[in-house]
CSV table of C-alpha atoms in Angstrom, one decimal:
chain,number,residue,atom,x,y,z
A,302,UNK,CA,20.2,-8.6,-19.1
A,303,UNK,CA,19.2,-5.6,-17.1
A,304,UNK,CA,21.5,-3.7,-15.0
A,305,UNK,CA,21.6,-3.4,-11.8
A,306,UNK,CA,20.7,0.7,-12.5
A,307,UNK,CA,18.3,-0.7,-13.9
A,308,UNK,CA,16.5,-3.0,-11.4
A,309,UNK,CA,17.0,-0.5,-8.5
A,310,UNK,CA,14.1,1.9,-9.4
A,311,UNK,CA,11.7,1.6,-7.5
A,312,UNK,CA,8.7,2.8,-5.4
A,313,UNK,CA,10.8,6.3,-5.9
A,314,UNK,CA,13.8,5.7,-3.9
A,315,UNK,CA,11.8,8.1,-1.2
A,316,UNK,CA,14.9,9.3,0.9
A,317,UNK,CA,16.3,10.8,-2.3
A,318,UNK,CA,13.1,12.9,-3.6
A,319,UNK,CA,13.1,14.6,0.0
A,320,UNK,CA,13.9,17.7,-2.1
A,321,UNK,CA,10.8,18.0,-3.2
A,322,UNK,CA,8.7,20.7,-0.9
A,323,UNK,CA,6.1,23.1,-1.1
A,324,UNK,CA,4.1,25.5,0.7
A,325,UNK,CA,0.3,25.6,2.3
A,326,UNK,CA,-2.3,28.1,2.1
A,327,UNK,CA,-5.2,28.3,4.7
A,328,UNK,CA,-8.7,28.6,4.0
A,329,UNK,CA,-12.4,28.1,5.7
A,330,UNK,CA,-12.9,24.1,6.4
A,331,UNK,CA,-16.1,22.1,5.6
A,332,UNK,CA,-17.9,21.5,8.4
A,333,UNK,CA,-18.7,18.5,10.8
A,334,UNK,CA,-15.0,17.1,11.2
A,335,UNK,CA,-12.4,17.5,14.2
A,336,UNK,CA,-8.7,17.8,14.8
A,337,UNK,CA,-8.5,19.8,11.8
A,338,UNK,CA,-6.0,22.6,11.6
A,339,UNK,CA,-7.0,24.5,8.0
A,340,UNK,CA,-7.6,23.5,4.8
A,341,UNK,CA,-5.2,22.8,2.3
A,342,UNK,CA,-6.7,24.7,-1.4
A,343,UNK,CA,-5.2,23.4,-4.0
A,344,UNK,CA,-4.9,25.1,-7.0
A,345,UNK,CA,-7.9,25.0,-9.1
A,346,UNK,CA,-7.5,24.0,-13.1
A,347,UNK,CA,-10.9,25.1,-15.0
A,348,UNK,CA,-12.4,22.0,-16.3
A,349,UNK,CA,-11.0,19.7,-13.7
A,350,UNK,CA,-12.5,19.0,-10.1
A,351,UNK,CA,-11.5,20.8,-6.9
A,352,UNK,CA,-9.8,18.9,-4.2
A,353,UNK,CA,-9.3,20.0,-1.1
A,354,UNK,CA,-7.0,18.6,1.8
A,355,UNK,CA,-8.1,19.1,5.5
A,356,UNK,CA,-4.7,18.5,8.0
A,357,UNK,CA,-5.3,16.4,10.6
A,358,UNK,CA,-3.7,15.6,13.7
A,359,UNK,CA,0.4,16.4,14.4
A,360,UNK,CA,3.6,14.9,14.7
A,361,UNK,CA,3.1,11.8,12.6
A,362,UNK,CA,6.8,11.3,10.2
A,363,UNK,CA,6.8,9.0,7.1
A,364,UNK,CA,3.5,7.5,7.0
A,365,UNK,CA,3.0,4.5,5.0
A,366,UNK,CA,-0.6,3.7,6.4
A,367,UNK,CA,-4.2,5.3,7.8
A,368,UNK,CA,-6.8,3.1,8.6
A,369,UNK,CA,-9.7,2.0,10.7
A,370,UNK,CA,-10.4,-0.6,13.3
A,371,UNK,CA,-14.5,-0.4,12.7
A,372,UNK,CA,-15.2,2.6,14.4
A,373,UNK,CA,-14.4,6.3,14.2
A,374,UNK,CA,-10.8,6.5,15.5
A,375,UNK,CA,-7.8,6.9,12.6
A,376,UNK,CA,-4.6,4.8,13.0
A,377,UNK,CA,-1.6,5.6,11.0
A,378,UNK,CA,1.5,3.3,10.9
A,379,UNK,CA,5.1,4.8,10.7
A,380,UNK,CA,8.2,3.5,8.7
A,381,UNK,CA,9.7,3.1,11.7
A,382,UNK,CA,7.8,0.5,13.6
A,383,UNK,CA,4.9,3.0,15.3
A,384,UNK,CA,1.6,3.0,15.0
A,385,UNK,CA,-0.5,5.6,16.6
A,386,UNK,CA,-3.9,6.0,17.4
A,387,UNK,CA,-6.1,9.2,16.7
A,388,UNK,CA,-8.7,9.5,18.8
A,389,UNK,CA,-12.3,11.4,17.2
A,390,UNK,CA,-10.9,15.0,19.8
A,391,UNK,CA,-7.7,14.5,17.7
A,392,UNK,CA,-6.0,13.1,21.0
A,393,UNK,CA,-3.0,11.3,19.4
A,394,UNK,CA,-0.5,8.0,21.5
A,395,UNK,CA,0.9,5.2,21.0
A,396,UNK,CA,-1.2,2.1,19.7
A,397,UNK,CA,2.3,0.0,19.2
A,398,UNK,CA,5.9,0.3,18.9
A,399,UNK,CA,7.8,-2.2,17.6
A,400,UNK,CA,10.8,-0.2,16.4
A,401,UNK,CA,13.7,-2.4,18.2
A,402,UNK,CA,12.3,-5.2,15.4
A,403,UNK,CA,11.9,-3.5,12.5
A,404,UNK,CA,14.8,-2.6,9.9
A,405,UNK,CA,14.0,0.6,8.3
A,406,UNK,CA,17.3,2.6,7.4
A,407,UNK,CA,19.7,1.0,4.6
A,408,UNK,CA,16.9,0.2,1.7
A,409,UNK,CA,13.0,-0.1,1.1
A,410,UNK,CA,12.8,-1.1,4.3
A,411,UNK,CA,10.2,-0.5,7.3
A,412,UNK,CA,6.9,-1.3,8.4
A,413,UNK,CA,5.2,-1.1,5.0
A,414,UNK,CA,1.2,-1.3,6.4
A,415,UNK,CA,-1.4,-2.7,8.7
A,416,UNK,CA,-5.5,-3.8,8.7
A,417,UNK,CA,-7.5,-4.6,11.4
A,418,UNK,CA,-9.5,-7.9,11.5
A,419,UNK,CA,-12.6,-7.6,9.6
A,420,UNK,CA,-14.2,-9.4,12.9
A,421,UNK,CA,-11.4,-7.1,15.4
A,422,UNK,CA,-14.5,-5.8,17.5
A,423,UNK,CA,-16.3,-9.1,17.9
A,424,UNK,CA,-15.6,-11.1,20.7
A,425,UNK,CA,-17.8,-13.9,18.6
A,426,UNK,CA,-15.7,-13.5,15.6
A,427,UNK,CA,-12.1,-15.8,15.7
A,428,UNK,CA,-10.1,-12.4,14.5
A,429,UNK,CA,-11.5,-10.9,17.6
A,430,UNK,CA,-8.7,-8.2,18.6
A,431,UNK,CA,-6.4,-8.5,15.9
A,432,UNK,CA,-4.6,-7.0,13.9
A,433,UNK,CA,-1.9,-7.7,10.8
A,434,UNK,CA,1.1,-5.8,9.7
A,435,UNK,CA,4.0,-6.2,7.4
A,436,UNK,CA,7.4,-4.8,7.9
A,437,UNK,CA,11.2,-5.6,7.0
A,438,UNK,CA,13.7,-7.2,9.9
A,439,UNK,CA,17.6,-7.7,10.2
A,440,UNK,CA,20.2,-6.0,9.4
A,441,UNK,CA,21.8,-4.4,6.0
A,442,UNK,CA,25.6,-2.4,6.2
A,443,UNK,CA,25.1,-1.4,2.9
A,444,UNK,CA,27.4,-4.4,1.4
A,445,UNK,CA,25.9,-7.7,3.4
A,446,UNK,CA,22.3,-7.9,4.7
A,447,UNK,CA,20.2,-10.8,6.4
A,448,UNK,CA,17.0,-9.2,5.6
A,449,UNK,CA,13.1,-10.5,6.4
A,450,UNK,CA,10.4,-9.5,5.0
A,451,UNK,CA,7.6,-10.2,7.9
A,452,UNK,CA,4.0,-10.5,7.7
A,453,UNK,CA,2.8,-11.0,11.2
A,454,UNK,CA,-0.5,-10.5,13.7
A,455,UNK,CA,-0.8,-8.6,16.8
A,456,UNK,CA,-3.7,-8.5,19.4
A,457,UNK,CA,-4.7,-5.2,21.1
A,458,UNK,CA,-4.2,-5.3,25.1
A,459,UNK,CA,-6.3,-4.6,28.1
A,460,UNK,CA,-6.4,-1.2,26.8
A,461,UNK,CA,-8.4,-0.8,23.6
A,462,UNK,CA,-5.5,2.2,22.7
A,463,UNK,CA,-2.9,-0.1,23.5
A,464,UNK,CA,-1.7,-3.2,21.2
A,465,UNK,CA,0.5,-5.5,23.0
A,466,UNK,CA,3.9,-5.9,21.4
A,467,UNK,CA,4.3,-9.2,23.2
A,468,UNK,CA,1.8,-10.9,21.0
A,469,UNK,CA,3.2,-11.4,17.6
A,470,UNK,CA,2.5,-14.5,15.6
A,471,UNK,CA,4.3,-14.7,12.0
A,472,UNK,CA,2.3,-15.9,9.2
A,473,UNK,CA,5.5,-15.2,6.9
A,474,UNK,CA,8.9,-14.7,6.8
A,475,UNK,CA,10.2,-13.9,3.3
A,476,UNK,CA,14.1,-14.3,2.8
A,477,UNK,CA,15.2,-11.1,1.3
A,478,UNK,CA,18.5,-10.3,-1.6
A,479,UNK,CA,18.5,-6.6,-2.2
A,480,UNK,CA,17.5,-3.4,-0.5
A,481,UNK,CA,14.6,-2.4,-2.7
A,482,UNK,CA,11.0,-4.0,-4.5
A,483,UNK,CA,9.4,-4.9,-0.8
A,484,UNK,CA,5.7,-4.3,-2.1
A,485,UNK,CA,4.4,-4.7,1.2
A,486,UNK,CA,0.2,-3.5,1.0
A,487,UNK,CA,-2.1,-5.6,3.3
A,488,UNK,CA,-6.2,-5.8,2.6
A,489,UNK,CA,-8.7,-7.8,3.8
A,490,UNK,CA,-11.9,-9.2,2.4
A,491,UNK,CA,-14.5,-8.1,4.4
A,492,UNK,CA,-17.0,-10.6,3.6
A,493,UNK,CA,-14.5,-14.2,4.4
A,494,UNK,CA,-11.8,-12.4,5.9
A,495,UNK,CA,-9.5,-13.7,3.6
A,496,UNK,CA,-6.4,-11.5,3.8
A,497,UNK,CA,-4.8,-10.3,0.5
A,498,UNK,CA,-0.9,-9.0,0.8
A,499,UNK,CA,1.6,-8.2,-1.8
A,500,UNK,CA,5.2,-9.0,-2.4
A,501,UNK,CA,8.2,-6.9,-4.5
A,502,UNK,CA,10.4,-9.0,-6.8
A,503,UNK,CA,13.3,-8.8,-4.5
A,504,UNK,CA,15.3,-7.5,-8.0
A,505,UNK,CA,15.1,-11.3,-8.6
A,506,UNK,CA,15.9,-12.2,-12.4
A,507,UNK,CA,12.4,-13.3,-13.0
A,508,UNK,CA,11.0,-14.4,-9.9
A,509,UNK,CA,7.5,-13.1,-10.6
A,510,UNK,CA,7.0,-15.1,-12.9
A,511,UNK,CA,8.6,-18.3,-10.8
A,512,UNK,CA,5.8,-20.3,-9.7
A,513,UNK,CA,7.2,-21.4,-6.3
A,514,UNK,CA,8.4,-18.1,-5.2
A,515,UNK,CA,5.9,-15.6,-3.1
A,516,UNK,CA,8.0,-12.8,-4.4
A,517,UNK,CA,6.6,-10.4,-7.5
A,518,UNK,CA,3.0,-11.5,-6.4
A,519,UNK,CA,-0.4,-11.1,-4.5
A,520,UNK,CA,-1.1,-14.1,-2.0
A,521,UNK,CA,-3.7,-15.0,0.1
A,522,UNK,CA,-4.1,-16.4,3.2
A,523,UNK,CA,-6.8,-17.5,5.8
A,524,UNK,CA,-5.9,-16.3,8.7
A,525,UNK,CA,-8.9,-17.8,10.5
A,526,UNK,CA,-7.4,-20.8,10.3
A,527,UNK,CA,-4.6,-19.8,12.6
A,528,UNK,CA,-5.0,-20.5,16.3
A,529,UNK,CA,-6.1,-17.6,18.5
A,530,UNK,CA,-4.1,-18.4,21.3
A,531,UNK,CA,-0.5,-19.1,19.3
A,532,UNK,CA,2.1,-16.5,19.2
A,533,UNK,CA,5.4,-17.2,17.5
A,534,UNK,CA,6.1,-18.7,14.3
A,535,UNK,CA,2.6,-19.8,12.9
A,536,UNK,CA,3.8,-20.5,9.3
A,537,UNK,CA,2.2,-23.9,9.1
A,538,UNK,CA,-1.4,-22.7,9.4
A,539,UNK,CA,-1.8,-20.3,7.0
A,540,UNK,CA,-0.5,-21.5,3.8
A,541,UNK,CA,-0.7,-18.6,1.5
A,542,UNK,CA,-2.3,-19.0,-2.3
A,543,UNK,CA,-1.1,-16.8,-4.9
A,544,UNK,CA,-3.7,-15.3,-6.9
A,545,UNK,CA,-1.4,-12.4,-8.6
A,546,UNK,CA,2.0,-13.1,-10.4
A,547,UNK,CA,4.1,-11.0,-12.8
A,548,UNK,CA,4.4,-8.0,-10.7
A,549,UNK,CA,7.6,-5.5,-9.9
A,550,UNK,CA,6.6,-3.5,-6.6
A,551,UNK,CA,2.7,-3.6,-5.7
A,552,UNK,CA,3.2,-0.9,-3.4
A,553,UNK,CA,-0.2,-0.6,-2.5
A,554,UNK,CA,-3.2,-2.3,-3.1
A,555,UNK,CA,-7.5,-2.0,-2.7
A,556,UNK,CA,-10.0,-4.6,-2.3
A,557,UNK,CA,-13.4,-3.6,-4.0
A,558,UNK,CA,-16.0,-5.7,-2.3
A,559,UNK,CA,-18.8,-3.8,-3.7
A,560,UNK,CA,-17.2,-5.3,-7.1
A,561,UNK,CA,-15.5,-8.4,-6.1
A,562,UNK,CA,-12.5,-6.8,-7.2
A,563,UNK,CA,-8.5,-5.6,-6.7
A,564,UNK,CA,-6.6,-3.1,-7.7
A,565,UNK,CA,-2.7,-3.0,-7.7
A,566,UNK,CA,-0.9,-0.1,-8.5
A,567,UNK,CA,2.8,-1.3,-9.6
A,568,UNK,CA,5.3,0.6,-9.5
A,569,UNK,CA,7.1,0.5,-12.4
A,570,UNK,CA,10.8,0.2,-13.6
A,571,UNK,CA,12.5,2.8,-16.3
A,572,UNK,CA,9.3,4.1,-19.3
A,573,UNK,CA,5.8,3.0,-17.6
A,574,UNK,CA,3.6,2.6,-14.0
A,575,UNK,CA,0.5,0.8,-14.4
A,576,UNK,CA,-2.2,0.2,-12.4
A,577,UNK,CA,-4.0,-3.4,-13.1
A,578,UNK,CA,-7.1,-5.1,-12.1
A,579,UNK,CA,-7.5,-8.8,-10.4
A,580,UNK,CA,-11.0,-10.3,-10.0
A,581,UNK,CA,-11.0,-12.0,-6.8
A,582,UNK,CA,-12.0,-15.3,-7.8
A,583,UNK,CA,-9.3,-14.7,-10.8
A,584,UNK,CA,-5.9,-15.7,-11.1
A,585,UNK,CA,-3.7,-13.3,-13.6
A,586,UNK,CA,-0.2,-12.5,-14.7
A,587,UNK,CA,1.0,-9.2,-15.4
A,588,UNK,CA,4.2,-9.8,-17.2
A,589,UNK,CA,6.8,-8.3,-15.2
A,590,UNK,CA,9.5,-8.3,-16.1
A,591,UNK,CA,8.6,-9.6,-19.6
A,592,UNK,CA,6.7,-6.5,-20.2
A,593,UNK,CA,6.6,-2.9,-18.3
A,594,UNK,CA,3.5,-2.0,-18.8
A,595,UNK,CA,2.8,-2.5,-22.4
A,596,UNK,CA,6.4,-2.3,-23.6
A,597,UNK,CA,8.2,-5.8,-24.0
A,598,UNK,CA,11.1,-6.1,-22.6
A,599,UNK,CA,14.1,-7.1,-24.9
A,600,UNK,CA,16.4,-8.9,-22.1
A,601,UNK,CA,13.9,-11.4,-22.4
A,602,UNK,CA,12.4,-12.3,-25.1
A,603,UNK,CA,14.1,-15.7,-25.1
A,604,UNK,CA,13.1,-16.7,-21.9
A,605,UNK,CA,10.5,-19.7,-21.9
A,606,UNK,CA,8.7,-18.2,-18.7
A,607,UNK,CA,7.7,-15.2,-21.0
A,608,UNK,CA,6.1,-17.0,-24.2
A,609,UNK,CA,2.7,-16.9,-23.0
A,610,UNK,CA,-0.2,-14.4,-22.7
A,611,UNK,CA,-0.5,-11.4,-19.8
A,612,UNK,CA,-3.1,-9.5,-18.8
A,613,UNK,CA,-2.6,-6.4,-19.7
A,614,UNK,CA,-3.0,-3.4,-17.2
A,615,UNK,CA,-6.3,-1.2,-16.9
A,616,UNK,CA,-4.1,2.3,-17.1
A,617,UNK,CA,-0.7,2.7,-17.4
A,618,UNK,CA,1.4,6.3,-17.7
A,619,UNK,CA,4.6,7.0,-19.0
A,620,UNK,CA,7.2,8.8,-17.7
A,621,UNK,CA,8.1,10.9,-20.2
A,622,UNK,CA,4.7,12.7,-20.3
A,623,UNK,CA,5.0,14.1,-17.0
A,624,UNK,CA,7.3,14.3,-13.5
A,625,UNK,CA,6.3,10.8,-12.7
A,626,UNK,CA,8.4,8.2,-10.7
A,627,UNK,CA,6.0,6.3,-8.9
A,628,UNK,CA,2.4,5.6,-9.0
A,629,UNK,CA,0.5,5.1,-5.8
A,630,UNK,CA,-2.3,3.5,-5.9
A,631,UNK,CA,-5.1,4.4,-3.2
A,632,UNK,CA,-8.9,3.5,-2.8
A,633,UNK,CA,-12.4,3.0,-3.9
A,634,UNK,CA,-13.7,6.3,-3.1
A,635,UNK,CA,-17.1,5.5,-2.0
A,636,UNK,CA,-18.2,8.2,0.5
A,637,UNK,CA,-20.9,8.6,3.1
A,638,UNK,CA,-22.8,11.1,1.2
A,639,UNK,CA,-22.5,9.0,-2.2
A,640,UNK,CA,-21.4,5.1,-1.1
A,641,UNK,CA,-22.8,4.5,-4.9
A,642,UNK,CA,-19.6,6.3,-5.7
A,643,UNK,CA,-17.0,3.8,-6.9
A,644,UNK,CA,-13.6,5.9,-8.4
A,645,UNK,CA,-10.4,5.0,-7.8
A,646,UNK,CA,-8.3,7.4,-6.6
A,647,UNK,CA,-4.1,7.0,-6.9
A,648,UNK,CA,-1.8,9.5,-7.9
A,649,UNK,CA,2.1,9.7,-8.0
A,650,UNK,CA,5.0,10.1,-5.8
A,651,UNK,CA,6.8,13.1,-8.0
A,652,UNK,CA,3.8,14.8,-9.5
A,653,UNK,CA,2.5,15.0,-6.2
A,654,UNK,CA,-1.2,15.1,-8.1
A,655,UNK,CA,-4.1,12.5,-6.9
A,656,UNK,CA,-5.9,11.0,-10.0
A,657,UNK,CA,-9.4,9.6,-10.0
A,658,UNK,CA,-9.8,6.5,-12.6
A,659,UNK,CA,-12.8,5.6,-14.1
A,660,UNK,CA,-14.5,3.7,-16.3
A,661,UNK,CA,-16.1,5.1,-19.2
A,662,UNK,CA,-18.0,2.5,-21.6
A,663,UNK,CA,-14.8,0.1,-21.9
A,664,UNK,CA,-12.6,2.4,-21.8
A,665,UNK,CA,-10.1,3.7,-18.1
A,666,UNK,CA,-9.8,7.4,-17.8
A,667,UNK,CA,-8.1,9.2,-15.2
A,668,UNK,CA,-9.1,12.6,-14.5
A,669,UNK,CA,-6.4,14.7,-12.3
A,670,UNK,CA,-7.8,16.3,-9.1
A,671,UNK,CA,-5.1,19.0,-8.2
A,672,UNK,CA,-1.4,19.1,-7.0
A,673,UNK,CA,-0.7,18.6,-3.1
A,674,UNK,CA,1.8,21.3,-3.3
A,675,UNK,CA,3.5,20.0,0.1
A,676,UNK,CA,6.0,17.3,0.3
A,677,UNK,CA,5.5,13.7,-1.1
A,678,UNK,CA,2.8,11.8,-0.3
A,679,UNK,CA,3.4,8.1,-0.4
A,680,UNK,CA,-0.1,6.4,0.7
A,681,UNK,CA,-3.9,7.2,0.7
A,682,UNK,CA,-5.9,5.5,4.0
A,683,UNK,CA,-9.9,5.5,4.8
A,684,UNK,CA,-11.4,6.1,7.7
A,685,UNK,CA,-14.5,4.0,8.6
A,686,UNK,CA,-17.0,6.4,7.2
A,687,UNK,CA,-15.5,6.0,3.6
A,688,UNK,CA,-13.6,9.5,3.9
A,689,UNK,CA,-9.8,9.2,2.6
A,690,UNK,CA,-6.4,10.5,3.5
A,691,UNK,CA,-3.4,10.8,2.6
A,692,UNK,CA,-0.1,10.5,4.2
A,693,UNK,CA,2.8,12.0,3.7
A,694,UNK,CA,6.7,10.7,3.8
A,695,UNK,CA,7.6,14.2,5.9
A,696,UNK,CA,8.7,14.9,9.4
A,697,UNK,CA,6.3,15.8,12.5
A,698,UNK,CA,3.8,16.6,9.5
A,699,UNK,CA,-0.4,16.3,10.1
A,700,UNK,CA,-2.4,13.8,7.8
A,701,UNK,CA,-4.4,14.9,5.3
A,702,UNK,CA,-8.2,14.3,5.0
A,703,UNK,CA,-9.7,14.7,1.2
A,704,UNK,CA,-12.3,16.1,-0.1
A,705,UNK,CA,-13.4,15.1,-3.6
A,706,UNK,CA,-16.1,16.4,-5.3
């Protein structure tokens, strides 16, 4: 049986690889953007493409989302319980604060991500004004805990910069047993508006590959089906489906539409982190914890739930071959000046290096794009126009717009 050790790594314990800074270096900008500060060169390795990071904005600390709402503003959710609001001048407030809710000290615990109604600025659409976010509730001393793991929706107020607190309706409330292995990524499918979120293992002795436990998986839900004008606990009309099981901590996930497609990056637990692949009419086990990555596990072998077949991952790395800890998966980088584009870029919490994956005949390759040589970043985000970002688990730090050639 595992140890407790063990089970605890996870999406990089973050408040202990703090330690890990670096230093910027400012250079000419490309043009046509605002709010930018300098650009970020990173160090240039012949043979291998040049990134480049743009900061954005100030004053945003430990970032765990940037995204889009249909139009050019950026929001960018906090562990906390903020969210703020960029507007295209770079003027920066308040879009919601729900910090006297959420639980983020103690654990893996905060307010893990948000996405905006595929229909948010349609007053035809029934996801007219809303918005969905995840985040962790209760309380933890560090022996006890009554934990929740939320998923809930929000409506924006009289003010389009201004979300009102006051609306929340609960599609889930997930019990939760230790501190770490939240998961906690939201996407939606832009074409049904089906929303896809994912779920840690809880440290649970196999509960991903329990079939009547949301924990370790990717679910589903329709949140069309849940009355506009409810607030409160609206469990009973949006039953989720789970269409991804066998996972440790999804930290973050993208939905390909162009492909029909999802990738999930999963953290990993002591030798590999892999990133795997779900067709979104599929329905696929990864074999955590039977397997890490392609490595079977030995404390169960015996186990009944883990005689049958996986599907294996689309890339994995190991940690031994570099200063890994966590991978991070990111987004389909298709850009307004090549939307035919179609990598995927991730990267890792310790290496501090974005990747770009790709696929070459039948074959994954991941080519590495440069090292952000400042602080840890622990999510990438897109703006409406297809540009991405990256955020950063720092204090009273910019975002980070990329440029990827």
């Amino acid at each position: 049986m595992m140890t407790t050790a063990t089970k605890t790594r996870l999406l990089a314990p973050l408040l202990l690889l703090l330690l890990l800074t670096g230093r910027l270096a400012a250079v000419a900008p490309p043009p046509g953007e605002v709010a930018q500060s300098s650009v970020i060169d990173l160090p240039v390795v012949i043979g291998r493409p040049a990134l480049s990071l743009t900061p954005v904005g100030e004053g945003f600390t430990k970032v765990t989302a940037i995204t889009h709402a249909g139009d050019a503003r950026l929001f960018v959710a906090e562990l906390a319980g903020v969210i703020k609001v960029m507007q295209p001048d770079g003027h920066i407030s308040v879009f919601l604060d729900i910090t006297d809710r959420v639980l983020s000290t103690g654990g893996e615990y905060g307010l893990f991500d948000l996405a905006f109604h595929p229909g948010y600025s349609d007053p035809a659409s029934p996801g007219f004004g809303f918005f969905y976010v995840i985040y962790t509730t209760g309380w933890d001393d560090g022996e006890e805990r009554d934990v929740d793991y939320i998923l809930a929706r929000f409506r924006v107020g009289s003010d389009a910069n201004a979300a009102d607190a006051g609306s929340e309706t609960r599609l889930l409330v997930e019990g939760q047993h230790s501190t770490v292995h939240k998961g906690g990524a939201l996407e939606f499918d832009p074409r049904n508006a089906r929303l896809y979120a994912s779920l840690g293992d809880d440290s649970g002795y196999l509960v991903a590959q329990q079939e009547d436990s949301y924990k370790g998986k990717i679910i589903r839900l329709d949140v069309n089906q849940v009355p506009q004008a409810i607030a409160g606990d609206a469990r009973v009309f949006a039953r989720p489906e789970i269409v991804a099981s066998g996972l440790r901590n999804p930290w973050r996930i993208a939905l390909d539409a162009a492909d029909n497609r999802l990738f999930i990056g999963d953290v990993g637990d002591g030798s590999w982190e892999e990133i795997n692949l779900l067709a979104l009419d599929g329905d696929d086990n990864y074999g955590w914890p039977c397997l890490e990555g392609s490595l079977v596990n030995g404390d169960f072998t015996e186990e009944a739930a883990c005689r049958r077949p996986f599907t294996p991952a689309i890339y994995q790395y190991a940690h031994q071959a570099a200063p890994v800890c966590a991978v991070i998966a990111g987004r389909v980088y298709r850009p307004p000046h090549n939307p035919d584009d179609g990598r995927f870029i991730y990267g890792d919490l310790c290496s501090r290096e974005p990747h770009a994956l790709s696929l070459v005949g039948d074959t994954w390759q991941s080519t590495p794009l440069g090292t952000q040589p400042e602080g840890l970043f622990t999510t990438f985000g897109e703006a409406g126009d297809g540009t991405l970002y990256l955020g950063s688990f720092d204090d009273s730090k910019p975002i980070y717009r990329m440029y990827i050639p």
